[in-house]
CSV table of C-alpha atoms (C1' of nucleotides) and ligand atoms in Angstrom, one decimal:
chain,number,residue,atom,x,y,z
A,79,MET,CA,-27.7,-30.6,-23.3
A,80,ILE,CA,-27.6,-27.1,-24.6
A,81,SER,CA,-25.0,-26.4,-27.4
A,82,VAL,CA,-22.0,-24.1,-27.2
A,83,GLN,CA,-23.6,-21.9,-29.9
A,84,GLU,CA,-26.7,-21.4,-27.7
A,85,LYS,CA,-24.6,-20.8,-24.6
A,86,LEU,CA,-22.7,-18.1,-26.5
A,87,LYS,CA,-25.7,-16.5,-27.9
A,88,GLU,CA,-27.4,-16.5,-24.5
A,89,LYS,CA,-24.5,-14.3,-23.2
A,90,GLY,CA,-24.6,-12.0,-26.2
A,91,LEU,CA,-21.3,-13.3,-27.4
A,92,LYS,CA,-20.5,-13.9,-31.1
A,93,VAL,CA,-20.4,-17.4,-32.2
A,94,THR,CA,-17.0,-18.0,-33.8
A,95,PRO,CA,-15.3,-21.2,-35.0
A,96,GLN,CA,-12.4,-20.5,-32.5
A,97,ARG,CA,-14.7,-20.2,-29.5
A,98,MET,CA,-16.5,-23.3,-30.4
A,99,ALA,CA,-13.3,-25.2,-31.0
A,100,ILE,CA,-11.8,-24.0,-27.7
A,101,TYR,CA,-14.8,-24.8,-25.7
A,102,ASN,CA,-15.2,-28.2,-27.3
A,103,ALA,CA,-11.5,-28.9,-26.7
A,104,VAL,CA,-11.9,-28.4,-23.0
A,105,VAL,CA,-15.0,-30.6,-22.9
A,106,LYS,CA,-13.4,-33.3,-25.0
A,107,LEU,CA,-9.9,-33.3,-23.4
A,108,ASN,CA,-11.6,-33.6,-20.0
A,109,ASN,CA,-9.8,-33.4,-16.8
A,110,HIS,CA,-8.5,-29.9,-16.6
A,111,PRO,CA,-6.3,-29.2,-19.6
A,112,THR,CA,-3.7,-26.5,-19.7
A,113,VAL,CA,-3.6,-23.8,-22.4
A,114,GLU,CA,-0.9,-25.8,-24.1
A,115,ASN,CA,-3.1,-28.9,-24.1
A,116,ILE,CA,-5.9,-26.9,-25.6
A,117,VAL,CA,-3.8,-25.3,-28.3
A,118,ASP,CA,-2.3,-28.6,-29.3
A,119,SER,CA,-5.8,-30.1,-29.5
A,120,ILE,CA,-7.2,-27.3,-31.6
A,121,LYS,CA,-4.1,-27.2,-33.9
A,122,ILE,CA,-5.3,-30.4,-35.5
A,123,GLU,CA,-8.3,-28.8,-37.2
A,124,TYR,CA,-7.1,-25.2,-36.7
A,125,PRO,CA,-3.4,-25.1,-37.5
A,126,SER,CA,-3.2,-21.4,-37.6
A,127,VAL,CA,-4.9,-20.6,-34.3
A,128,SER,CA,-3.2,-17.8,-32.3
A,129,VAL,CA,-2.2,-18.6,-28.7
A,130,GLY,CA,-3.2,-15.1,-27.6
A,131,THR,CA,-6.7,-15.8,-29.0
A,132,VAL,CA,-6.9,-19.0,-26.9
A,133,TYR,CA,-6.0,-17.1,-23.8
A,134,LYS,CA,-8.5,-14.4,-24.6
A,135,VAL,CA,-11.3,-16.8,-25.5
A,136,LEU,CA,-10.7,-18.8,-22.3
A,137,ASN,CA,-11.0,-15.7,-20.2
A,138,VAL,CA,-14.2,-14.7,-22.0
A,139,LEU,CA,-15.7,-18.2,-21.5
A,140,VAL,CA,-14.7,-18.1,-17.8
A,141,GLU,CA,-16.1,-14.6,-17.3
A,142,ASN,CA,-19.4,-15.8,-18.8
A,143,GLY,CA,-19.7,-18.9,-16.8
A,144,LEU,CA,-19.0,-21.5,-19.6
A,145,LEU,CA,-15.8,-22.6,-18.1
A,146,ARG,CA,-13.9,-22.3,-14.8
A,147,LYS,CA,-10.3,-22.0,-13.8
A,148,VAL,CA,-8.6,-24.6,-11.8
A,149,LYS,CA,-5.3,-23.8,-10.1
A,150,SER,CA,-2.7,-26.4,-10.0
A,151,GLU,CA,0.5,-27.0,-8.1
A,152,LYS,CA,2.6,-25.6,-10.7
A,153,ASP,CA,2.2,-22.0,-11.9
A,154,ILE,CA,0.0,-23.0,-14.8
A,155,MET,CA,-3.7,-22.4,-15.1
A,156,ARG,CA,-6.0,-25.2,-16.0
A,157,TYR,CA,-9.5,-25.2,-17.3
A,158,ASP,CA,-12.7,-27.1,-16.4
A,159,ALA,CA,-15.9,-27.5,-18.3
A,160,MET,CA,-17.7,-29.0,-15.3
A,161,MET,CA,-19.7,-26.1,-13.9
A,162,GLU,CA,-21.6,-28.0,-11.2
A,163,HIS,CA,-20.3,-27.9,-7.6
A,164,HIS,CA,-17.6,-30.6,-7.2
A,165,HIS,CA,-14.4,-31.4,-5.6
A,166,HIS,CA,-11.0,-32.4,-7.0
A,167,LEU,CA,-8.6,-35.3,-6.5
A,168,TYR,CA,-5.0,-34.2,-6.9
A,169,CYS,CA,-2.3,-36.7,-7.6
A,170,ASN,CA,0.7,-36.0,-5.5
A,171,ALA,CA,3.0,-37.7,-8.0
A,172,THR,CA,1.7,-36.4,-11.3
A,173,ASP,CA,-0.3,-33.4,-12.6
A,174,ARG,CA,-3.5,-35.5,-12.8
A,175,ILE,CA,-6.6,-33.8,-11.5
A,176,GLU,CA,-9.9,-35.7,-11.4
A,177,ASP,CA,-13.4,-34.5,-10.5
A,178,TYR,CA,-15.1,-35.8,-7.4
A,179,GLU,CA,-18.8,-35.4,-6.9
A,180,ASP,CA,-20.3,-36.5,-3.6
A,181,MET,CA,-23.7,-35.1,-2.6
A,182,GLN,CA,-23.6,-37.2,0.6
A,183,LEU,CA,-20.4,-35.6,1.6
A,184,ASP,CA,-21.8,-32.1,0.7
A,185,THR,CA,-24.8,-32.7,2.9
A,186,LEU,CA,-22.5,-33.8,5.7
A,187,VAL,CA,-20.3,-30.7,5.5
A,188,LYS,CA,-23.3,-28.4,5.0
A,189,ASP,CA,-25.0,-29.8,8.1
A,190,TYR,CA,-21.8,-29.5,10.1
A,191,PHE,CA,-21.4,-25.8,9.3
A,192,ASN,CA,-25.0,-25.2,9.9
A,193,ARG,CA,-24.5,-26.3,13.4
A,194,LYS,CA,-21.0,-25.0,14.0
A,195,LYS,CA,-20.5,-21.5,12.7
A,196,ILE,CA,-17.2,-20.0,12.0
A,197,LYS,CA,-17.2,-16.8,13.9
A,198,GLY,CA,-16.5,-13.7,11.8
A,199,PHE,CA,-17.0,-15.6,8.6
A,200,LYS,CA,-20.0,-16.1,6.3
A,201,ILE,CA,-19.4,-19.3,4.3
A,202,GLN,CA,-20.3,-19.2,0.6
A,203,GLU,CA,-18.8,-22.5,-0.7
A,204,VAL,CA,-16.7,-25.3,0.7
A,205,LYS,CA,-14.5,-27.2,-1.8
A,206,LEU,CA,-12.4,-30.2,-0.8
A,207,GLN,CA,-8.9,-30.5,-2.1
A,208,ILE,CA,-8.2,-34.2,-1.8
A,209,THR,CA,-4.6,-35.2,-2.4
A,210,GLY,CA,-3.3,-38.7,-2.7
A,211,ASN,CA,-2.5,-41.4,-5.2
A,212,PHE,CA,-4.5,-42.8,-8.1
A,213,THR,CA,-4.4,-46.6,-8.1
A,214,THR,CA,-5.7,-46.9,-11.6
B,20,MET,CA,8.8,-23.2,21.0
B,21,ILE,CA,12.0,-24.1,19.1
B,22,SER,CA,13.9,-21.1,17.6
B,23,VAL,CA,14.6,-20.5,14.0
B,24,GLN,CA,18.3,-20.9,14.6
B,25,GLU,CA,17.7,-24.4,16.0
B,26,LYS,CA,15.3,-25.3,13.2
B,27,LEU,CA,17.9,-24.3,10.6
B,28,LYS,CA,20.7,-26.2,12.4
B,29,GLU,CA,18.6,-29.3,12.7
B,30,LYS,CA,18.4,-29.3,8.9
B,31,GLY,CA,22.1,-28.6,8.4
B,32,LEU,CA,21.4,-25.2,7.0
B,33,LYS,CA,23.6,-22.2,7.8
B,34,VAL,CA,22.1,-19.7,10.2
B,35,THR,CA,22.2,-16.4,8.4
B,36,PRO,CA,20.6,-13.0,9.3
B,37,GLN,CA,18.7,-13.1,6.1
B,38,ARG,CA,17.1,-16.5,6.7
B,39,MET,CA,16.2,-15.5,10.3
B,40,ALA,CA,14.7,-12.2,9.1
B,41,ILE,CA,12.7,-13.8,6.3
B,42,TYR,CA,11.4,-16.6,8.5
B,43,ASN,CA,10.5,-14.2,11.3
B,44,ALA,CA,8.8,-11.9,8.8
B,45,VAL,CA,6.5,-14.7,7.7
B,46,VAL,CA,5.7,-15.5,11.3
B,47,LYS,CA,5.2,-11.9,12.3
B,48,LEU,CA,3.2,-10.8,9.2
B,49,ASN,CA,0.9,-13.7,9.8
B,50,ASN,CA,-1.8,-14.7,7.3
B,51,HIS,CA,0.1,-15.7,4.3
B,52,PRO,CA,2.2,-12.8,3.0
B,53,THR,CA,3.4,-12.5,-0.5
B,54,VAL,CA,7.1,-12.2,-1.4
B,55,GLU,CA,6.5,-8.5,-1.8
B,56,ASN,CA,5.0,-8.3,1.7
B,57,ILE,CA,8.0,-10.1,3.0
B,58,VAL,CA,10.5,-7.9,1.2
B,59,ASP,CA,8.8,-4.8,2.4
B,60,SER,CA,8.8,-6.1,6.0
B,61,ILE,CA,12.5,-7.0,5.9
B,62,LYS,CA,13.6,-3.8,4.2
B,63,ILE,CA,13.0,-2.0,7.5
B,64,GLU,CA,15.9,-3.6,9.2
B,65,TYR,CA,17.6,-4.9,6.1
B,66,PRO,CA,17.4,-2.1,3.5
B,67,SER,CA,19.8,-3.9,1.1
B,68,VAL,CA,18.2,-7.3,0.9
B,69,SER,CA,18.1,-8.8,-2.6
B,70,VAL,CA,14.8,-10.0,-3.9
B,71,GLY,CA,16.4,-13.0,-5.5
B,72,THR,CA,17.7,-14.0,-2.1
B,73,VAL,CA,14.2,-13.8,-0.6
B,74,TYR,CA,12.9,-16.2,-3.3
B,75,LYS,CA,15.8,-18.5,-2.7
B,76,VAL,CA,15.5,-18.5,1.0
B,77,LEU,CA,11.8,-19.1,0.9
B,78,ASN,CA,12.2,-22.1,-1.3
B,79,VAL,CA,14.9,-23.5,1.0
B,80,LEU,CA,12.6,-23.0,4.0
B,81,VAL,CA,9.7,-24.7,2.2
B,82,GLU,CA,11.9,-27.6,1.0
B,83,ASN,CA,13.1,-28.1,4.6
B,84,GLY,CA,9.7,-28.0,6.2
B,85,LEU,CA,9.9,-24.6,8.0
B,86,LEU,CA,7.4,-22.9,5.8
B,87,ARG,CA,4.8,-23.9,3.2
B,88,LYS,CA,3.4,-22.4,0.1
B,89,VAL,CA,-0.2,-21.3,-0.2
B,90,LYS,CA,-1.6,-20.7,-3.6
B,91,SER,CA,-4.0,-17.8,-4.0
B,92,GLU,CA,-6.5,-16.8,-6.6
B,93,LYS,CA,-4.1,-14.5,-8.4
B,94,ASP,CA,-0.9,-15.8,-9.8
B,95,ILE,CA,1.2,-14.9,-6.8
B,96,MET,CA,2.6,-17.3,-4.3
B,97,ARG,CA,2.0,-16.8,-0.6
B,98,TYR,CA,3.7,-18.3,2.4
B,99,ASP,CA,2.6,-19.9,5.6
B,100,ALA,CA,4.5,-20.5,8.8
B,101,MET,CA,1.7,-22.7,10.2
B,102,MET,CA,2.9,-26.2,9.6
B,103,GLU,CA,0.2,-28.2,11.3
B,104,HIS,CA,-2.7,-29.6,9.3
B,105,HIS,CA,-5.2,-26.8,8.8
B,106,HIS,CA,-7.7,-25.4,6.4
B,107,HIS,CA,-8.1,-21.9,4.8
B,108,LEU,CA,-10.8,-19.3,4.7
B,109,TYR,CA,-10.7,-17.4,1.5
B,110,CYS,CA,-12.4,-14.0,1.2
B,111,ASN,CA,-14.1,-13.7,-2.2
B,112,ALA,CA,-13.8,-9.9,-2.1
B,113,THR,CA,-10.3,-9.4,-1.0
B,114,ASP,CA,-6.9,-11.3,-0.9
B,115,ARG,CA,-7.4,-12.1,2.7
B,116,ILE,CA,-6.7,-15.7,3.7
B,117,GLU,CA,-7.1,-17.0,7.3
B,118,ASP,CA,-6.2,-20.2,8.9
B,119,TYR,CA,-9.0,-22.5,10.1
B,120,GLU,CA,-8.3,-25.4,12.5
B,121,ASP,CA,-11.1,-27.8,13.4
B,122,MET,CA,-10.2,-31.2,14.7
B,123,GLN,CA,-13.9,-32.1,15.1
B,124,LEU,CA,-14.3,-31.5,11.4
B,125,ASP,CA,-11.2,-33.4,10.6
B,126,THR,CA,-12.5,-36.4,12.5
B,127,LEU,CA,-15.8,-36.1,10.7
B,128,VAL,CA,-14.2,-36.1,7.3
B,129,LYS,CA,-11.7,-38.9,8.2
B,130,ASP,CA,-14.5,-41.1,9.5
B,131,TYR,CA,-16.5,-40.4,6.4
B,132,PHE,CA,-13.7,-41.5,4.0
B,133,ASN,CA,-12.9,-44.5,6.2
B,134,ARG,CA,-16.4,-45.7,5.5
B,135,LYS,CA,-16.8,-44.5,2.0
B,136,LYS,CA,-13.7,-45.1,-0.1
B,137,ILE,CA,-13.0,-43.3,-3.4
B,138,LYS,CA,-12.5,-46.1,-5.9
B,139,GLY,CA,-9.1,-45.9,-7.7
B,140,PHE,CA,-7.8,-43.3,-5.2
B,141,LYS,CA,-5.8,-43.6,-2.0
B,142,ILE,CA,-6.3,-40.4,0.0
B,143,GLN,CA,-3.4,-38.8,1.7
B,144,GLU,CA,-4.8,-35.5,2.9
B,145,VAL,CA,-8.0,-33.6,2.7
B,146,LYS,CA,-7.9,-29.8,2.9
B,147,LEU,CA,-11.0,-27.6,2.8
B,148,GLN,CA,-11.0,-24.5,0.8
B,149,ILE,CA,-13.7,-22.4,2.4
B,150,THR,CA,-14.7,-19.3,0.5
B,151,GLY,CA,-17.0,-16.6,1.7
B,152,ASN,CA,-17.0,-13.2,3.4
B,153,PHE,CA,-15.3,-12.0,6.6
B,154,THR,CA,-17.7,-10.1,8.8
B,155,THR,CA,-14.9,-8.7,11.0
C,9,DA,C1',41.6,-15.8,17.1
C,10,DT,C1',42.9,-16.9,12.0
C,11,DG,C1',42.3,-19.0,7.8
C,12,DC,C1',39.9,-22.0,4.7
C,13,DC,C1',36.2,-23.6,2.1
C,14,DT,C1',31.9,-24.1,0.7
C,15,DA,C1',27.3,-22.5,1.1
C,16,DA,C1',24.8,-18.5,0.8
C,17,DA,C1',23.9,-13.6,-0.6
C,18,DG,C1',23.9,-10.0,-4.0
C,19,DA,C1',23.5,-8.5,-8.8
C,20,DT,C1',21.8,-9.2,-13.0
C,21,DA,C1',19.9,-11.6,-16.9
C,22,DA,C1',16.8,-15.0,-18.5
C,23,DT,C1',12.5,-17.6,-18.5
C,24,DC,C1',7.8,-18.2,-19.5
C,25,DA,C1',3.0,-18.0,-18.7
C,26,DT,C1',0.0,-14.4,-19.4
C,27,DT,C1',-1.6,-9.9,-20.8
C,28,DA,C1',-1.6,-5.8,-23.7
C,29,DT,C1',-1.5,-3.4,-28.0
C,30,DC,C1',-2.3,-2.8,-32.7
C,31,DT,C1',-3.9,-4.3,-37.2
C,32,DT,C1',-6.8,-7.2,-39.9
C,33,DT,C1',-10.8,-10.0,-40.3
C,34,DT,C1',-15.4,-11.4,-39.7
C,35,DG,C1',-20.1,-12.3,-37.4
C,36,DA,C1',-24.5,-10.5,-37.4
C,37,DG,C1',-27.9,-7.1,-37.7
C,38,DA,C1',-29.7,-3.4,-40.9
D,263,DT,C1',-24.9,-6.5,-49.7
D,264,DC,C1',-23.2,-2.9,-46.4
D,265,DT,C1',-21.7,-1.5,-42.1
D,266,DC,C1',-19.4,-1.7,-37.9
D,267,DA,C1',-18.3,-3.2,-33.6
D,268,DA,C1',-16.4,-7.3,-31.9
D,269,DA,C1',-13.2,-10.8,-32.3
D,270,DA,C1',-8.9,-13.0,-34.3
D,271,DG,C1',-4.1,-12.7,-35.5
D,272,DA,C1',0.5,-10.9,-34.8
D,273,DT,C1',3.7,-9.2,-31.9
D,274,DA,C1',5.5,-6.8,-28.0
D,275,DA,C1',5.3,-6.1,-23.1
D,276,DT,C1',4.6,-7.6,-18.3
D,277,DG,C1',5.8,-9.5,-14.1
D,278,DA,C1',6.6,-13.2,-11.0
D,279,DT,C1',10.0,-16.5,-10.6
D,280,DT,C1',14.3,-18.8,-11.7
D,281,DA,C1',19.0,-19.1,-13.3
D,282,DT,C1',23.7,-17.6,-13.6
D,283,DC,C1',27.6,-15.5,-12.0
D,284,DT,C1',30.4,-13.0,-8.6
D,285,DT,C1',31.2,-11.7,-4.0
D,286,DT,C1',30.6,-12.4,0.8
D,287,DA,C1',30.4,-14.8,5.1
D,288,DG,C1',29.0,-18.9,8.2
D,289,DG,C1',31.2,-22.6,10.5
D,290,DC,C1',34.7,-25.8,11.3
D,291,DA,C1',39.7,-26.9,11.7
D,292,DT,C1',43.9,-25.4,12.9
E,393,MN,MN1,2.5,-16.4,-13.9
E,394,MN,MN1,4.3,-17.1,-13.0
E,395,ZN,ZN1,-13.2,-30.2,-12.1
E,396,ZN,ZN1,-2.4,-21.2,6.7
DNA sequence: ATGCCTAAAGATAATCATTATCTTTTGAGA
DNA sequence: TCTCAAAAGATAATGATTATCTTTAGGCAT
C-alpha cells in the first residue's frame, strides 16, 4: 500500500497538500466521484481550494497513472482510483456506477478472443459495460 | 427495410426534409458521426440548415428509437443508426469506432451471467467496449 | 386546392463543464 | 536561507449543447 506522496515522487511530481487532498478524496469518496463531488469533499479541510486547480490536478494524476477517467451517461467526467483492470455496473435509473472485478469472466473472454479473432483488429483491452438495476 | 418517412409517421412525428436528411446522413456516413460530421454532410444539399435544428432533430430521433447515442473518448457525442444489440471496437490511436456483432459471444456472456449472478444487481444489458488497433 | 393550427425550423442567446491565461505562491534542491 | 521552476489561485475564454423566441411549413379539415 504505497502512499500518495511516494506515488507522486516516483513520477517526479511535487508533493502538494492539494494533490494529496484531491487524490485522497477520490479514494475516500469511492465509486467514481465527479469534480463537483471532489471539490465539495475537499472544501471541508480546504475551504479556499480553486476549482481550476482541482481540474488541473485531476488531469495530472490521470496522465501519470494515479487515477483514471470514467465517462458517464451525462456529459460529466468522473474519476476512479481503482487502477486494476475491472468492469463497471451502471444503474439505468440513477448515476450510480460500481466496480466489478471478475477474473473468471476475464479468462472466459480472453480465451474466446484467442480462438475467434476479429479480422482487421488487434484487441488491447475488453471492458464490459453492464447496465441494469441495483437491488441494494 | 422500412423507410425513414414510415418510421417517423409510426411515431407520430412530422416528416420534414431536415429530419430525413439528418437521419439519412447518419445512415450514409456510417460509423458514428459527430454532429459536425452530420452538419457538413447535410450542408451539401441543405446549405442553410441550422445547427440547433440538427441537435434538436438528433435528440428527437434518439428519443423515438430511430438513432442512438454513442459516447466517445472526447467530450463529443456521436450517433449510431444501428439499433440492434451490438458492441463497439474503439481505436486507441484515432477516433474510429466500428460496430461489432457477435451472437456467439452474446450467448457465451448471457450463459455466464445466468450461472454466475452479480449479487445486488439485476443485469439488463452487457455491452463490450473493445479497444485496440485497426490493422486495415 | 385553401386555410388553419400546431409542430418544427431558424436565429440567437444562454448554459456549463472544462480549459487557458496570467499572477502569486510554494515545494524542493543548492 | 536562496533560488526558481512548478504549481496554485483567480479569472477569462472555449466549445459543445441547450434554451428561447420568431418564423415557417407539415398535415388535417374544410
Ligand atoms: Mn463538455
Ligand atoms: Mn459538454
Ligand atoms: Zn471503476
Ligand atoms: Zn454502433
